[in-house]
């Protein structure tokens, strides 16, 4: 796991956008896995800016979102489809038909997972997966004790996640307790992973993910098994890491290596 520590959320967003942009420049038809939530907003804003100012094009890009709530339609203000349309897709040149989000209103939600897996496979697999992490260590909606071998399926949200996300729902509004989410295996199958986290409230989850034991109790710790995961965090999210100084030292050594030699094989495919 490569751990990059940034002074603030803006520099983190800018670096993550550099990485996504290099992926798209190398493979304009890249398949990119996306997350919702507050964490990737800076990245999405930066990608939109680069699209408008530097003509970064998403014309051939295909995207798969990690998850969607069960029981609210795609046009509901709190659906993840609406989130993606408003915060990214409607502001770039991506073909809407190339953007997939699990269908939270399917007649049988249990059928959605296997069909979603097939769609990902048909697209050639995910080249680059963007992730956030929940305060309880979840990735996608793979809550603590999710199988490390899980694929896309229906999951029940924990009380912690329901509380964390209640800020987006009006007090008397229906708030879903179920979601359809890519599984941990689905995520680990991505060729490259970028996990973003900022803020002190993520410090414990980041510490458990990077330095804790590999455990289904912290689903994000499964990323320790992935060969090409880059964790991009700010100083607050890094505040509980025991080897913080070491990760910074590794970053300097890496920069040095890249200056002297050919850039690393960052691009996935
Ligand atoms: C959302 C998702 C979740 C979030 C996580 C962090 O698609 O997959 O795992 O990444 O809940 O949420 P924020 O970024 O709002 O703190």
PDB file of C-alpha atoms and ligand atoms in Angstrom:
ATOM      1  CA  UNK A   1       0.000   0.000   0.000  1.00  0.00           C
ATOM      2  CA  UNK A   2       1.383   3.381  -0.967  1.00  0.00           C
ATOM      3  CA  UNK A   3       0.448   6.101   1.540  1.00  0.00           C
ATOM      4  CA  UNK A   4       0.649   9.738   0.399  1.00  0.00           C
ATOM      5  CA  UNK A   5       0.098  12.450   3.018  1.00  0.00           C
ATOM      6  CA  UNK A   6      -0.983  15.952   1.967  1.00  0.00           C
ATOM      7  CA  UNK A   7      -1.108  19.200   3.937  1.00  0.00           C
ATOM      8  CA  UNK A   8      -4.785  19.704   3.112  1.00  0.00           C
ATOM      9  CA  UNK A   9      -7.820  18.395   1.235  1.00  0.00           C
ATOM     10  CA  UNK A  10      -7.173  20.677  -1.780  1.00  0.00           C
ATOM     11  CA  UNK A  11      -3.701  19.329  -2.511  1.00  0.00           C
ATOM     12  CA  UNK A  12      -5.047  15.802  -2.037  1.00  0.00           C
ATOM     13  CA  UNK A  13      -7.840  16.487  -4.555  1.00  0.00           C
ATOM     14  CA  UNK A  14      -5.381  17.919  -7.041  1.00  0.00           C
ATOM     15  CA  UNK A  15      -3.012  14.917  -6.817  1.00  0.00           C
ATOM     16  CA  UNK A  16      -5.882  12.426  -7.119  1.00  0.00           C
ATOM     17  CA  UNK A  17      -7.123  14.315 -10.197  1.00  0.00           C
ATOM     18  CA  UNK A  18      -3.576  14.088 -11.668  1.00  0.00           C
ATOM     19  CA  UNK A  19      -3.717  10.324 -11.258  1.00  0.00           C
ATOM     20  CA  UNK A  20      -7.190   9.973 -12.792  1.00  0.00           C
ATOM     21  CA  UNK A  21      -6.208  12.297 -15.636  1.00  0.00           C
ATOM     22  CA  UNK A  22      -3.054  10.280 -16.427  1.00  0.00           C
ATOM     23  CA  UNK A  23      -5.180   7.139 -16.536  1.00  0.00           C
ATOM     24  CA  UNK A  24      -7.637   8.709 -19.005  1.00  0.00           C
ATOM     25  CA  UNK A  25      -4.855  10.225 -21.120  1.00  0.00           C
ATOM     26  CA  UNK A  26      -3.165   6.823 -21.414  1.00  0.00           C
ATOM     27  CA  UNK A  27      -6.436   4.959 -22.033  1.00  0.00           C
ATOM     28  CA  UNK A  28      -9.249   7.274 -23.178  1.00  0.00           C
ATOM     29  CA  UNK A  29     -11.693   4.346 -22.892  1.00  0.00           C
ATOM     30  CA  UNK A  30     -10.742   3.619 -19.269  1.00  0.00           C
ATOM     31  CA  UNK A  31     -13.242   1.933 -16.976  1.00  0.00           C
ATOM     32  CA  UNK A  32     -13.370   3.904 -13.742  1.00  0.00           C
ATOM     33  CA  UNK A  33     -15.077   2.921 -10.497  1.00  0.00           C
ATOM     34  CA  UNK A  34     -16.514   5.878  -8.594  1.00  0.00           C
ATOM     35  CA  UNK A  35     -17.648   6.675  -5.067  1.00  0.00           C
ATOM     36  CA  UNK A  36     -20.156   9.176  -3.706  1.00  0.00           C
ATOM     37  CA  UNK A  37     -20.037  11.034  -0.369  1.00  0.00           C
ATOM     38  CA  UNK A  38     -18.189  14.161   0.662  1.00  0.00           C
ATOM     39  CA  UNK A  39     -14.678  12.734   0.199  1.00  0.00           C
ATOM     40  CA  UNK A  40     -14.426  12.633  -3.635  1.00  0.00           C
ATOM     41  CA  UNK A  41     -16.145  16.010  -4.171  1.00  0.00           C
ATOM     42  CA  UNK A  42     -12.819  17.874  -4.400  1.00  0.00           C
ATOM     43  CA  UNK A  43     -11.588  15.342  -6.966  1.00  0.00           C
ATOM     44  CA  UNK A  44     -14.774  15.694  -9.024  1.00  0.00           C
ATOM     45  CA  UNK A  45     -14.567  19.498  -8.934  1.00  0.00           C
ATOM     46  CA  UNK A  46     -10.971  19.317 -10.100  1.00  0.00           C
ATOM     47  CA  UNK A  47     -11.859  16.909 -12.938  1.00  0.00           C
ATOM     48  CA  UNK A  48     -14.676  19.231 -14.048  1.00  0.00           C
ATOM     49  CA  UNK A  49     -12.283  22.200 -14.001  1.00  0.00           C
ATOM     50  CA  UNK A  50      -9.729  20.280 -16.078  1.00  0.00           C
ATOM     51  CA  UNK A  51     -12.468  19.251 -18.505  1.00  0.00           C
ATOM     52  CA  UNK A  52     -13.518  22.887 -18.944  1.00  0.00           C
ATOM     53  CA  UNK A  53     -10.038  24.416 -18.957  1.00  0.00           C
ATOM     54  CA  UNK A  54      -7.770  21.756 -20.401  1.00  0.00           C
ATOM     55  CA  UNK A  55     -10.236  19.791 -22.495  1.00  0.00           C
ATOM     56  CA  UNK A  56      -9.802  16.594 -20.476  1.00  0.00           C
ATOM     57  CA  UNK A  57     -12.347  14.407 -22.249  1.00  0.00           C
ATOM     58  CA  UNK A  58     -14.498  11.628 -20.804  1.00  0.00           C
ATOM     59  CA  UNK A  59     -16.161  10.838 -24.156  1.00  0.00           C
ATOM     60  CA  UNK A  60     -15.039   7.210 -24.172  1.00  0.00           C
ATOM     61  CA  UNK A  61     -14.789   6.661 -20.416  1.00  0.00           C
ATOM     62  CA  UNK A  62     -17.075   4.114 -18.757  1.00  0.00           C
ATOM     63  CA  UNK A  63     -17.906   4.385 -15.068  1.00  0.00           C
ATOM     64  CA  UNK A  64     -19.315   2.041 -12.444  1.00  0.00           C
ATOM     65  CA  UNK A  65     -20.451   3.444  -9.134  1.00  0.00           C
ATOM     66  CA  UNK A  66     -19.784   1.459  -6.002  1.00  0.00           C
ATOM     67  CA  UNK A  67     -23.233   1.536  -4.523  1.00  0.00           C
ATOM     68  CA  UNK A  68     -26.802   2.792  -4.347  1.00  0.00           C
ATOM     69  CA  UNK A  69     -29.501   2.893  -1.693  1.00  0.00           C
ATOM     70  CA  UNK A  70     -32.330   0.363  -1.938  1.00  0.00           C
ATOM     71  CA  UNK A  71     -35.804   1.872  -1.972  1.00  0.00           C
ATOM     72  CA  UNK A  72     -35.280   5.315  -3.462  1.00  0.00           C
ATOM     73  CA  UNK A  73     -35.511   6.017  -7.206  1.00  0.00           C
ATOM     74  CA  UNK A  74     -32.612   7.314  -9.291  1.00  0.00           C
ATOM     75  CA  UNK A  75     -34.216  10.771  -9.510  1.00  0.00           C
ATOM     76  CA  UNK A  76     -34.569  11.063  -5.698  1.00  0.00           C
ATOM     77  CA  UNK A  77     -32.441  13.985  -4.441  1.00  0.00           C
ATOM     78  CA  UNK A  78     -30.491  11.642  -2.124  1.00  0.00           C
ATOM     79  CA  UNK A  79     -29.932   8.811  -4.600  1.00  0.00           C
ATOM     80  CA  UNK A  80     -26.358   8.182  -5.606  1.00  0.00           C
ATOM     81  CA  UNK A  81     -27.414   8.476  -9.265  1.00  0.00           C
ATOM     82  CA  UNK A  82     -28.567  12.057  -8.582  1.00  0.00           C
ATOM     83  CA  UNK A  83     -25.373  12.737  -6.632  1.00  0.00           C
ATOM     84  CA  UNK A  84     -23.208  11.590  -9.542  1.00  0.00           C
ATOM     85  CA  UNK A  85     -25.257  13.430 -12.179  1.00  0.00           C
ATOM     86  CA  UNK A  86     -25.139  16.682 -10.222  1.00  0.00           C
ATOM     87  CA  UNK A  87     -21.562  16.509  -8.985  1.00  0.00           C
ATOM     88  CA  UNK A  88     -19.829  15.092 -12.041  1.00  0.00           C
ATOM     89  CA  UNK A  89     -21.628  13.562 -15.014  1.00  0.00           C
ATOM     90  CA  UNK A  90     -23.773  16.596 -15.966  1.00  0.00           C
ATOM     91  CA  UNK A  91     -20.686  18.813 -16.006  1.00  0.00           C
ATOM     92  CA  UNK A  92     -18.400  16.721 -18.210  1.00  0.00           C
ATOM     93  CA  UNK A  93     -18.705  15.204 -21.688  1.00  0.00           C
ATOM     94  CA  UNK A  94     -19.321  11.613 -20.583  1.00  0.00           C
ATOM     95  CA  UNK A  95     -22.002   9.576 -22.379  1.00  0.00           C
ATOM     96  CA  UNK A  96     -24.733   9.014 -19.772  1.00  0.00           C
ATOM     97  CA  UNK A  97     -25.264   5.487 -21.101  1.00  0.00           C
ATOM     98  CA  UNK A  98     -21.658   4.744 -20.115  1.00  0.00           C
ATOM     99  CA  UNK A  99     -22.301   5.628 -16.458  1.00  0.00           C
ATOM    100  CA  UNK A 100     -23.622   2.761 -14.350  1.00  0.00           C
ATOM    101  CA  UNK A 101     -25.050   2.955 -10.845  1.00  0.00           C
ATOM    102  CA  UNK A 102     -26.758  -0.083  -9.266  1.00  0.00           C
ATOM    103  CA  UNK A 103     -30.552   0.099  -9.552  1.00  0.00           C
ATOM    104  CA  UNK A 104     -31.948   0.610  -6.065  1.00  0.00           C
ATOM    105  CA  UNK A 105     -35.521   0.286  -7.318  1.00  0.00           C
ATOM    106  CA  UNK A 106     -35.174  -3.046  -9.124  1.00  0.00           C
ATOM    107  CA  UNK A 107     -38.195  -5.294  -8.641  1.00  0.00           C
ATOM    108  CA  UNK A 108     -35.888  -7.861  -7.066  1.00  0.00           C
ATOM    109  CA  UNK A 109     -32.854  -6.141  -5.523  1.00  0.00           C
ATOM    110  CA  UNK A 110     -31.249  -9.563  -5.062  1.00  0.00           C
ATOM    111  CA  UNK A 111     -30.874  -9.864  -8.860  1.00  0.00           C
ATOM    112  CA  UNK A 112     -29.003  -6.586  -9.215  1.00  0.00           C
ATOM    113  CA  UNK A 113     -25.629  -7.754  -7.883  1.00  0.00           C
ATOM    114  CA  UNK A 114     -24.949 -10.638 -10.279  1.00  0.00           C
ATOM    115  CA  UNK A 115     -26.120  -8.521 -13.240  1.00  0.00           C
ATOM    116  CA  UNK A 116     -23.831  -5.648 -12.173  1.00  0.00           C
ATOM    117  CA  UNK A 117     -20.873  -8.022 -11.903  1.00  0.00           C
ATOM    118  CA  UNK A 118     -21.573  -9.211 -15.457  1.00  0.00           C
ATOM    119  CA  UNK A 119     -21.677  -5.630 -16.734  1.00  0.00           C
ATOM    120  CA  UNK A 120     -18.290  -4.897 -15.134  1.00  0.00           C
ATOM    121  CA  UNK A 121     -16.850  -8.050 -16.655  1.00  0.00           C
ATOM    122  CA  UNK A 122     -18.278  -7.189 -20.084  1.00  0.00           C
ATOM    123  CA  UNK A 123     -16.619  -3.761 -19.875  1.00  0.00           C
ATOM    124  CA  UNK A 124     -13.265  -5.511 -19.365  1.00  0.00           C
ATOM    125  CA  UNK A 125     -13.021  -4.979 -15.609  1.00  0.00           C
ATOM    126  CA  UNK A 126     -12.290  -1.800 -13.660  1.00  0.00           C
ATOM    127  CA  UNK A 127      -9.021  -0.081 -14.517  1.00  0.00           C
ATOM    128  CA  UNK A 128      -9.095   2.433 -11.687  1.00  0.00           C
ATOM    129  CA  UNK A 129     -11.344   2.412  -8.618  1.00  0.00           C
ATOM    130  CA  UNK A 130     -11.847   5.554  -6.513  1.00  0.00           C
ATOM    131  CA  UNK A 131     -12.817   4.892  -2.878  1.00  0.00           C
ATOM    132  CA  UNK A 132     -13.643   6.775   0.296  1.00  0.00           C
ATOM    133  CA  UNK A 133     -13.708   5.091   3.703  1.00  0.00           C
ATOM    134  CA  UNK A 134     -16.432   5.159   6.343  1.00  0.00           C
ATOM    135  CA  UNK A 135     -15.677   6.024   9.974  1.00  0.00           C
ATOM    136  CA  UNK A 136     -16.235   2.307  10.733  1.00  0.00           C
ATOM    137  CA  UNK A 137     -13.771   1.243   8.028  1.00  0.00           C
ATOM    138  CA  UNK A 138     -16.340   0.379   5.354  1.00  0.00           C
ATOM    139  CA  UNK A 139     -15.544   0.666   1.647  1.00  0.00           C
ATOM    140  CA  UNK A 140     -18.494   0.870  -0.693  1.00  0.00           C
ATOM    141  CA  UNK A 141     -21.201  -0.225   1.731  1.00  0.00           C
ATOM    142  CA  UNK A 142     -19.220  -3.253   2.847  1.00  0.00           C
ATOM    143  CA  UNK A 143     -19.819  -2.834   6.539  1.00  0.00           C
ATOM    144  CA  UNK A 144     -17.663  -4.430   9.270  1.00  0.00           C
ATOM    145  CA  UNK A 145     -17.671  -8.260   9.050  1.00  0.00           C
ATOM    146  CA  UNK A 146     -18.493  -8.206   5.307  1.00  0.00           C
ATOM    147  CA  UNK A 147     -16.901 -11.177   3.605  1.00  0.00           C
ATOM    148  CA  UNK A 148     -13.517 -10.299   2.151  1.00  0.00           C
ATOM    149  CA  UNK A 149     -14.561 -12.470  -0.808  1.00  0.00           C
ATOM    150  CA  UNK A 150     -17.901 -10.698  -1.372  1.00  0.00           C
ATOM    151  CA  UNK A 151     -19.233  -9.530  -4.742  1.00  0.00           C
ATOM    152  CA  UNK A 152     -21.987  -7.009  -5.561  1.00  0.00           C
ATOM    153  CA  UNK A 153     -25.051  -7.658  -3.373  1.00  0.00           C
ATOM    154  CA  UNK A 154     -27.563  -6.165  -0.956  1.00  0.00           C
ATOM    155  CA  UNK A 155     -26.101  -5.090   2.398  1.00  0.00           C
ATOM    156  CA  UNK A 156     -27.748  -3.840   5.583  1.00  0.00           C
ATOM    157  CA  UNK A 157     -26.203  -0.582   6.775  1.00  0.00           C
ATOM    158  CA  UNK A 158     -24.870  -0.310  10.312  1.00  0.00           C
ATOM    159  CA  UNK A 159     -26.376   2.116  12.802  1.00  0.00           C
ATOM    160  CA  UNK A 160     -23.124   4.130  12.558  1.00  0.00           C
ATOM    161  CA  UNK A 161     -23.447   4.527   8.767  1.00  0.00           C
ATOM    162  CA  UNK A 162     -27.153   5.375   9.038  1.00  0.00           C
ATOM    163  CA  UNK A 163     -26.276   8.076  11.588  1.00  0.00           C
ATOM    164  CA  UNK A 164     -23.311   9.367   9.516  1.00  0.00           C
ATOM    165  CA  UNK A 165     -25.555   9.683   6.444  1.00  0.00           C
ATOM    166  CA  UNK A 166     -28.649  11.018   8.228  1.00  0.00           C
ATOM    167  CA  UNK A 167     -27.301  14.548   7.610  1.00  0.00           C
ATOM    168  CA  UNK A 168     -28.414  14.203   3.985  1.00  0.00           C
ATOM    169  CA  UNK A 169     -32.041  13.312   4.819  1.00  0.00           C
ATOM    170  CA  UNK A 170     -34.760  15.521   6.295  1.00  0.00           C
ATOM    171  CA  UNK A 171     -35.731  14.428   9.831  1.00  0.00           C
ATOM    172  CA  UNK A 172     -39.130  13.014   8.729  1.00  0.00           C
ATOM    173  CA  UNK A 173     -37.884  11.585   5.408  1.00  0.00           C
ATOM    174  CA  UNK A 174     -37.528   7.847   4.616  1.00  0.00           C
ATOM    175  CA  UNK A 175     -33.850   6.966   5.046  1.00  0.00           C
ATOM    176  CA  UNK A 176     -32.800   3.669   3.458  1.00  0.00           C
ATOM    177  CA  UNK A 177     -31.289   1.020   5.700  1.00  0.00           C
ATOM    178  CA  UNK A 178     -30.272  -1.245   2.804  1.00  0.00           C
ATOM    179  CA  UNK A 179     -27.917  -0.653  -0.098  1.00  0.00           C
ATOM    180  CA  UNK A 180     -26.602  -2.507  -3.122  1.00  0.00           C
ATOM    181  CA  UNK A 181     -22.834  -2.401  -3.090  1.00  0.00           C
ATOM    182  CA  UNK A 182     -19.908  -3.797  -4.995  1.00  0.00           C
ATOM    183  CA  UNK A 183     -18.293  -6.450  -2.826  1.00  0.00           C
ATOM    184  CA  UNK A 184     -14.795  -6.423  -1.412  1.00  0.00           C
ATOM    185  CA  UNK A 185     -13.675  -8.930  -4.043  1.00  0.00           C
ATOM    186  CA  UNK A 186     -15.216  -6.727  -6.765  1.00  0.00           C
ATOM    187  CA  UNK A 187     -13.138  -3.823  -5.434  1.00  0.00           C
ATOM    188  CA  UNK A 188      -9.954  -5.881  -5.095  1.00  0.00           C
ATOM    189  CA  UNK A 189     -10.355  -7.007  -8.725  1.00  0.00           C
ATOM    190  CA  UNK A 190      -9.804  -3.404  -9.906  1.00  0.00           C
ATOM    191  CA  UNK A 191      -6.368  -3.020 -11.498  1.00  0.00           C
ATOM    192  CA  UNK A 192      -5.595   0.153  -9.585  1.00  0.00           C
ATOM    193  CA  UNK A 193      -7.188   1.644  -6.469  1.00  0.00           C
ATOM    194  CA  UNK A 194      -7.120   5.171  -5.094  1.00  0.00           C
ATOM    195  CA  UNK A 195      -8.496   5.541  -1.574  1.00  0.00           C
ATOM    196  CA  UNK A 196      -9.070   9.127  -0.449  1.00  0.00           C
ATOM    197  CA  UNK A 197      -9.694  10.313   3.119  1.00  0.00           C
ATOM    198  CA  UNK A 198      -9.541  13.627   4.874  1.00  0.00           C
ATOM    199  CA  UNK A 199     -10.461  14.957   8.305  1.00  0.00           C
ATOM    200  CA  UNK A 200      -9.826  13.835  11.857  1.00  0.00           C
ATOM    201  CA  UNK A 201     -13.007  11.722  11.959  1.00  0.00           C
ATOM    202  CA  UNK A 202     -11.342   9.318   9.490  1.00  0.00           C
ATOM    203  CA  UNK A 203      -8.073   8.982  11.448  1.00  0.00           C
ATOM    204  CA  UNK A 204      -8.994   5.759  13.280  1.00  0.00           C
ATOM    205  CA  UNK A 205     -10.398   4.064  10.154  1.00  0.00           C
ATOM    206  CA  UNK A 206      -7.269   5.043   8.203  1.00  0.00           C
ATOM    207  CA  UNK A 207      -5.030   3.667  10.957  1.00  0.00           C
ATOM    208  CA  UNK A 208      -6.992   0.377  11.083  1.00  0.00           C
ATOM    209  CA  UNK A 209      -6.922   0.140   7.277  1.00  0.00           C
ATOM    210  CA  UNK A 210      -3.193   0.762   6.847  1.00  0.00           C
ATOM    211  CA  UNK A 211      -1.650  -0.521  10.072  1.00  0.00           C
ATOM    212  CA  UNK A 212      -4.299  -2.720  11.662  1.00  0.00           C
ATOM    213  CA  UNK A 213      -4.551  -6.442  11.199  1.00  0.00           C
ATOM    214  CA  UNK A 214      -6.185  -7.707   8.017  1.00  0.00           C
ATOM    215  CA  UNK A 215      -9.704  -8.223   9.294  1.00  0.00           C
ATOM    216  CA  UNK A 216     -13.280  -8.263   8.054  1.00  0.00           C
ATOM    217  CA  UNK A 217     -13.973  -6.041  11.066  1.00  0.00           C
ATOM    218  CA  UNK A 218     -12.251  -3.248   9.117  1.00  0.00           C
ATOM    219  CA  UNK A 219     -13.248  -3.994   5.499  1.00  0.00           C
ATOM    220  CA  UNK A 220     -10.808  -1.354   4.193  1.00  0.00           C
ATOM    221  CA  UNK A 221      -7.929  -3.419   5.621  1.00  0.00           C
ATOM    222  CA  UNK A 222      -8.578  -5.843   2.728  1.00  0.00           C
ATOM    223  CA  UNK A 223      -6.765  -3.270   0.559  1.00  0.00           C
ATOM    224  CA  UNK A 224      -3.541  -4.527   2.193  1.00  0.00           C
ATOM    225  CA  UNK A 225      -3.941  -7.499  -0.163  1.00  0.00           C
ATOM    226  CA  UNK A 226      -4.107  -5.328  -3.280  1.00  0.00           C
ATOM    227  CA  UNK A 227      -0.890  -4.782  -5.208  1.00  0.00           C
ATOM    228  CA  UNK A 228      -1.577  -1.333  -6.554  1.00  0.00           C
ATOM    229  CA  UNK A 229      -3.465   0.723  -3.993  1.00  0.00           C
ATOM    230  CA  UNK A 230      -2.572   4.328  -3.291  1.00  0.00           C
ATOM    231  CA  UNK A 231      -3.997   5.881  -0.110  1.00  0.00           C
ATOM    232  CA  UNK A 232      -4.211   9.680  -0.357  1.00  0.00           C
ATOM    233  CA  UNK A 233      -4.895  11.349   3.006  1.00  0.00           C
ATOM    234  CA  UNK A 234      -4.513  14.727   4.664  1.00  0.00           C
ATOM    235  CA  UNK A 235      -2.577  15.377   7.888  1.00  0.00           C
ATOM    236  CA  UNK A 236      -5.731  15.079  10.022  1.00  0.00           C
ATOM    237  CA  UNK A 237      -6.676  11.690   8.607  1.00  0.00           C
ATOM    238  CA  UNK A 238      -3.040  10.608   9.034  1.00  0.00           C
ATOM    239  CA  UNK A 239      -2.856  11.754  12.659  1.00  0.00           C
ATOM    240  CA  UNK A 240      -3.151   8.268  14.215  1.00  0.00           C
ATOM    241  CA  UNK A 241      -0.684   6.487  11.912  1.00  0.00           C
ATOM    242  CA  UNK A 242       2.285   5.151  13.863  1.00  0.00           C
ATOM    243  CA  UNK A 243       4.588   5.080  10.840  1.00  0.00           C
ATOM    244  CA  UNK A 244       3.541   8.473   9.448  1.00  0.00           C
ATOM    245  CA  UNK A 245       7.161   9.672   9.269  1.00  0.00           C
ATOM    246  CA  UNK A 246       8.123   6.530   7.369  1.00  0.00           C
ATOM    247  CA  UNK A 247       5.371   7.000   4.755  1.00  0.00           C
ATOM    248  CA  UNK A 248       6.609  10.554   4.135  1.00  0.00           C
ATOM    249  CA  UNK A 249      10.167   9.272   3.803  1.00  0.00           C
ATOM    250  CA  UNK A 250       8.999   6.617   1.316  1.00  0.00           C
ATOM    251  CA  UNK A 251       7.262   9.397  -0.667  1.00  0.00           C
ATOM    252  CA  UNK A 252      10.525  11.397  -0.865  1.00  0.00           C
ATOM    253  CA  UNK A 253      12.496   8.334  -1.935  1.00  0.00           C
ATOM    254  CA  UNK A 254       9.874   7.548  -4.577  1.00  0.00           C
ATOM    255  CA  UNK A 255      10.019  11.115  -5.934  1.00  0.00           C
ATOM    256  CA  UNK A 256      13.777  10.774  -6.129  1.00  0.00           C
ATOM    257  CA  UNK A 257      13.546   7.477  -7.996  1.00  0.00           C
ATOM    258  CA  UNK A 258      11.005   8.846 -10.455  1.00  0.00           C
ATOM    259  CA  UNK A 259      13.238  11.886 -11.132  1.00  0.00           C
ATOM    260  CA  UNK A 260      16.212   9.644 -11.885  1.00  0.00           C
ATOM    261  CA  UNK A 261      14.454   6.856 -13.751  1.00  0.00           C
ATOM    262  CA  UNK A 262      11.462   6.362 -15.970  1.00  0.00           C
ATOM    263  CA  UNK A 263       8.171   7.216 -14.222  1.00  0.00           C
ATOM    264  CA  UNK A 264       6.663   4.232 -12.460  1.00  0.00           C
ATOM    265  CA  UNK A 265       4.091   1.980 -14.094  1.00  0.00           C
ATOM    266  CA  UNK A 266       1.310   4.012 -12.559  1.00  0.00           C
ATOM    267  CA  UNK A 267      -1.204   3.536 -15.320  1.00  0.00           C
ATOM    268  CA  UNK A 268      -3.503   0.548 -15.046  1.00  0.00           C
ATOM    269  CA  UNK A 269      -4.300  -1.946 -17.783  1.00  0.00           C
TER     270      UNK A 269
HETATM  271  C1  LIG B   1     -20.033   5.980  -1.164  1.00  0.00           C
HETATM  272  C2  LIG B   1     -19.247   4.959  -0.497  1.00  0.00           C
HETATM  273  C3  LIG B   1     -18.898   5.058   0.943  1.00  0.00           C
HETATM  274  C4  LIG B   1     -18.203   6.376   1.288  1.00  0.00           C
HETATM  275  C5  LIG B   1     -17.908   6.447   2.782  1.00  0.00           C
HETATM  276  C6  LIG B   1     -17.302   7.768   3.175  1.00  0.00           C
HETATM  277  O1  LIG B   1     -20.261   5.641  -2.512  1.00  0.00           O
HETATM  278  O2  LIG B   1     -18.930   4.010  -1.121  1.00  0.00           O
HETATM  279  O3  LIG B   1     -18.052   3.988   1.295  1.00  0.00           O
HETATM  280  O4  LIG B   1     -17.017   6.483   0.560  1.00  0.00           O
HETATM  281  O5  LIG B   1     -19.100   6.262   3.506  1.00  0.00           O
HETATM  282  O6  LIG B   1     -18.270   8.769   3.017  1.00  0.00           O
HETATM  283  P1  LIG B   1     -17.858  10.309   3.085  1.00  0.00           P
HETATM  284  O7  LIG B   1     -16.962  10.555   1.951  1.00  0.00           O
HETATM  285  O8  LIG B   1     -19.159  11.050   2.938  1.00  0.00           O
HETATM  286  O9  LIG B   1     -17.201  10.503   4.407  1.00  0.00           O
END
